[in-house]
Coordinates of C-alpha atoms and ligand atoms in Angstrom, one line a residue:
M1 CA -3.5 -5.4 -15.4
S2 CA -6.6 -6.6 -14.1
S3 CA -10.4 -6.4 -15.6
Y4 CA -10.7 -3.2 -13.7
D5 CA -8.7 -0.1 -15.0
N6 CA -6.0 0.7 -13.1
V7 CA -5.7 -1.9 -11.5
F8 CA -2.6 -3.9 -11.3
V9 CA -2.4 -7.7 -10.1
L10 CA 0.9 -9.0 -9.3
D11 CA 0.5 -12.7 -10.6
H12 CA 4.4 -13.3 -9.8
P13 CA 4.9 -16.9 -8.0
L14 CA 6.9 -15.9 -5.6
V15 CA 4.0 -13.3 -4.7
Q16 CA 0.9 -15.7 -5.1
N17 CA 3.2 -17.7 -2.9
K18 CA 3.7 -15.6 0.1
I19 CA 0.4 -14.3 0.0
S20 CA -1.3 -17.9 0.7
L21 CA 1.2 -18.3 3.2
I22 CA -0.3 -15.2 5.0
R23 CA -4.3 -16.1 4.3
D24 CA -3.5 -19.3 6.2
I25 CA -4.9 -18.6 10.0
N26 CA -1.8 -20.7 11.0
T27 CA 0.4 -18.6 10.4
K28 CA 2.1 -16.9 13.2
D29 CA 2.3 -13.2 14.4
K30 CA 6.2 -13.2 13.4
Q31 CA 6.2 -14.8 10.1
F32 CA 2.9 -13.0 9.3
R33 CA 4.7 -9.6 10.0
E34 CA 7.9 -10.9 8.0
I35 CA 6.1 -11.9 5.0
V36 CA 3.7 -8.4 4.8
A37 CA 7.1 -6.5 4.4
E38 CA 8.3 -9.0 2.1
L39 CA 5.0 -8.6 -0.1
A40 CA 5.3 -4.8 0.4
I41 CA 8.6 -4.9 -1.1
L42 CA 7.9 -6.5 -4.0
I43 CA 4.4 -4.6 -4.6
F44 CA 6.6 -1.4 -4.5
Y45 CA 9.1 -2.6 -7.0
E46 CA 6.5 -3.2 -9.4
A47 CA 4.3 0.2 -8.6
S48 CA 7.5 2.3 -8.7
R49 CA 8.6 0.7 -12.1
N50 CA 8.1 3.8 -13.8
L51 CA 9.8 6.3 -11.7
K52 CA 12.1 9.0 -13.5
L53 CA 15.9 8.6 -13.6
K54 CA 18.6 11.1 -14.0
D55 CA 22.2 10.6 -14.9
K56 CA 24.6 10.7 -12.2
N57 CA 28.6 10.7 -12.4
I58 CA 30.0 7.9 -10.7
T59 CA 33.8 7.1 -10.3
T60 CA 34.0 3.2 -10.2
P61 CA 37.4 1.4 -9.0
I62 CA 37.9 1.4 -12.5
C63 CA 37.4 4.7 -14.2
D64 CA 34.7 7.4 -14.2
T65 CA 31.1 6.5 -15.7
V66 CA 27.4 8.0 -15.7
G67 CA 25.3 6.1 -14.1
K68 CA 21.4 7.0 -13.1
T69 CA 19.9 8.0 -9.9
I70 CA 15.9 8.3 -9.0
R71 CA 14.8 12.2 -10.0
D72 CA 11.4 11.7 -8.6
E73 CA 10.6 13.0 -5.2
I74 CA 8.9 10.2 -3.1
A75 CA 6.5 9.7 -0.3
I76 CA 5.3 6.8 1.2
V77 CA 2.5 7.5 3.6
S78 CA 0.9 4.7 5.5
I79 CA -2.6 4.3 7.0
L80 CA -3.0 3.3 10.4
R81 CA -2.1 1.1 11.9
A82 CA -1.8 -2.1 9.4
A83 CA 0.1 -0.5 6.8
I84 CA 3.2 0.2 9.2
G85 CA 3.6 -3.8 8.4
M86 CA 4.4 -2.6 4.8
E87 CA 6.0 0.9 5.2
N88 CA 8.9 -0.9 7.4
G89 CA 9.3 -3.6 4.5
I90 CA 9.5 -0.7 1.7
L91 CA 11.8 1.5 4.0
Q92 CA 14.5 -1.6 4.1
M93 CA 14.1 -0.8 0.3
A94 CA 14.1 2.2 -0.1
P95 CA 15.3 3.9 3.4
N96 CA 15.3 7.6 2.0
V97 CA 11.6 8.3 1.1
K98 CA 9.9 10.4 3.4
V99 CA 7.1 9.0 5.0
G100 CA 3.5 10.4 6.3
H101 CA 1.2 8.6 8.3
V102 CA -2.7 9.0 8.2
G103 CA -4.6 7.4 11.2
L104 CA -8.0 6.1 10.6
Y105 CA -10.4 3.3 11.6
R106 CA -13.7 1.9 10.6
D107 CA -16.4 2.3 13.0
P108 CA -17.5 -1.4 13.5
E109 CA -20.9 -0.7 13.0
T110 CA -21.3 1.5 10.3
L111 CA -18.1 0.4 8.7
T112 CA -17.0 4.1 8.0
P113 CA -13.8 5.3 8.6
V114 CA -12.6 7.6 11.3
E115 CA -9.4 9.7 11.5
Y116 CA -7.6 10.0 14.7
Y117 CA -4.0 11.2 13.4
C118 CA -2.3 12.8 10.7
K119 CA 1.3 13.8 9.7
L120 CA 2.6 14.4 6.6
P121 CA 6.1 15.8 4.8
N122 CA 5.3 20.0 4.3
D123 CA 6.0 19.1 0.5
I124 CA 3.9 16.3 0.3
A125 CA 1.9 18.3 -2.8
E126 CA 5.4 17.9 -4.9
R127 CA 6.1 13.9 -4.5
K128 CA 5.1 10.8 -5.8
I129 CA 2.9 8.9 -3.5
F130 CA 3.0 5.7 -2.5
L131 CA -0.2 5.4 -0.1
L132 CA -0.1 1.9 1.8
D133 CA -2.8 -0.5 3.3
P134 CA -2.8 -3.7 3.2
M135 CA -6.7 -4.1 3.2
L136 CA -9.2 -2.2 0.8
A137 CA -12.6 -3.8 1.4
T138 CA -15.6 -1.0 1.1
G139 CA -12.7 1.2 -0.2
G140 CA -14.0 3.7 2.4
S141 CA -10.5 4.1 4.7
A142 CA -8.6 4.3 1.3
A143 CA -11.0 7.0 -0.6
A144 CA -10.9 9.0 2.7
A145 CA -7.5 8.5 2.9
I146 CA -6.7 10.0 -0.6
K147 CA -9.1 12.8 0.0
F148 CA -7.3 14.0 2.4
L149 CA -3.7 14.0 0.6
K150 CA -6.0 15.5 -1.9
S151 CA -6.9 18.3 0.1
R152 CA -3.2 19.0 1.0
G153 CA -2.6 19.3 -2.7
A154 CA -1.3 15.8 -3.6
K155 CA -1.4 15.1 -7.2
D156 CA 0.5 11.9 -8.2
I157 CA -1.0 8.9 -5.9
T158 CA -0.6 5.3 -6.1
F159 CA -2.6 2.8 -3.8
L160 CA -0.7 -0.2 -3.0
C161 CA -2.6 -3.0 -0.9
L162 CA -2.2 -6.8 -0.2
I163 CA -5.7 -7.9 -1.1
A164 CA -8.7 -5.7 -2.8
A165 CA -12.2 -6.7 -2.9
P166 CA -14.2 -5.7 -5.8
D167 CA -16.6 -3.2 -3.8
G168 CA -12.9 -1.1 -2.7
I169 CA -11.8 -1.0 -6.5
K170 CA -15.5 0.2 -7.7
K171 CA -15.2 3.1 -4.9
I172 CA -11.9 4.0 -5.9
N173 CA -12.3 3.9 -9.7
L174 CA -15.1 5.8 -9.6
E175 CA -14.3 8.7 -7.1
Y176 CA -10.5 8.7 -8.4
P177 CA -9.9 7.3 -11.8
D178 CA -6.4 8.9 -11.9
V179 CA -5.2 6.8 -8.7
K180 CA -3.8 3.2 -9.6
I181 CA -4.4 0.2 -7.5
Y182 CA -1.7 -2.3 -6.9
T183 CA -2.2 -5.9 -5.2
T184 CA -1.9 -9.3 -4.9
S185 CA -5.1 -10.6 -5.5
I186 CA -8.8 -9.6 -6.1
D187 CA -11.1 -11.3 -3.6
K188 CA -14.7 -13.0 -4.0
K189 CA -16.4 -10.0 -2.1
L190 CA -17.0 -8.7 1.5
N191 CA -19.0 -10.5 4.3
D192 CA -21.7 -9.0 6.2
H193 CA -18.8 -7.8 8.7
G194 CA -16.8 -5.8 5.9
Y195 CA -14.5 -8.4 5.7
I196 CA -12.7 -9.5 2.7
V197 CA -13.9 -12.9 1.8
P198 CA -11.7 -15.4 1.7
G199 CA -9.3 -12.1 2.9
L200 CA -6.9 -12.9 5.7
G201 CA -8.7 -11.7 8.6
D202 CA -7.9 -8.6 10.3
A203 CA -4.7 -7.3 9.1
G204 CA -4.0 -4.9 12.1
D205 CA -4.8 -7.6 14.7
R206 CA -2.7 -10.1 12.9
L207 CA 0.0 -7.5 12.7
F208 CA 0.1 -6.4 15.9
G209 CA -1.2 -9.7 17.8
T210 CA -4.2 -7.4 19.6
K211 CA -6.7 -10.4 19.2
Ligands
LIG301 C1 -8.6 -2.2 8.7 C2 -7.6 -1.9 6.9 C3 -7.8 -0.7 6.2 C4 -9.3 -0.9 6.5 C5 -9.8 -1.4 5.1 O1 -8.3 -0.9 9.3 O2 -6.2 -1.4 7.3 O3 -7.8 0.7 7.1 O4 -9.9 -1.4 7.3 O5 -11.1 -1.3 5.2 P1 -12.1 -0.5 4.5 O6 -12.1 -0.2 2.6 O7 -13.6 -0.8 4.1 O8 -12.4 0.9 5.0 P2 -9.2 -0.9 10.8 O9 -10.1 0.2 10.4 O10 -9.5 -2.3 11.0 O11 -7.9 -0.3 11.6 P3 -6.6 -0.9 12.1 O12 -5.5 -0.7 11.0 O13 -6.3 0.2 13.1 O14 -6.5 -2.3 12.9
LIG302 N1 -9.9 -5.0 7.2 C1 -9.3 -6.0 7.5 O1 -8.1 -5.8 8.2 N2 -9.3 -7.1 7.0 C2 -10.3 -6.9 6.0 O2 -10.8 -8.0 5.7 C3 -11.4 -6.1 6.0 C4 -10.7 -4.4 6.6

């Protein structure tokens, strides 16, 4: 938990070590992508701690027994494009989850989100949703995605990001107090261009080498 409501900061040493590596301007695309995927797995691991289980009959090489399997239906929803880096990690660990995509980019002048794509599982309203975006800056993109998911009936949304700014956290807390946020860091502030300080720069550009 953090000093904000509903915000969980992963303070595990492995996580903190990895987030420092990808903040570093000298970390190249390949390693950046690998670490984003690893961090996403670790954040998802923590955020999914309260998933419901059900019994499952299993036959081991020794005998019959009753094990556990996950009862909740899950979807991860990636805010394009930077969340693709997180999605790739989570799908390694949980290959059977359904995946939705919401395409949003921030208008560089107004910093408001512009939607350009959306494809969600048909039964999204029944699923426990983990919404992914590495960066929570002004919170405009996350809020727009949450609004959209709720308009499609979503009732259970958890937001997973690598780095959060206080502005974004306050916006989500205020507009969507039911949405929990999992992150590895709450950074100091936003700069005049809406970038997180100290942050890690433009997550999409660093993942895909577009700058
Ligand atoms: C980045 C990031 C978030 C958004 C966060 O995406 O991946 O989606 O900015 O900023 P906000 O909290 O102020 O809305 P960007 O708009 O750069 O698009 P991209 O993923 O296509 O690079
Ligand atoms: N989007 C990014 O990719 N980085 C930031 O710091 C803010 C928004």
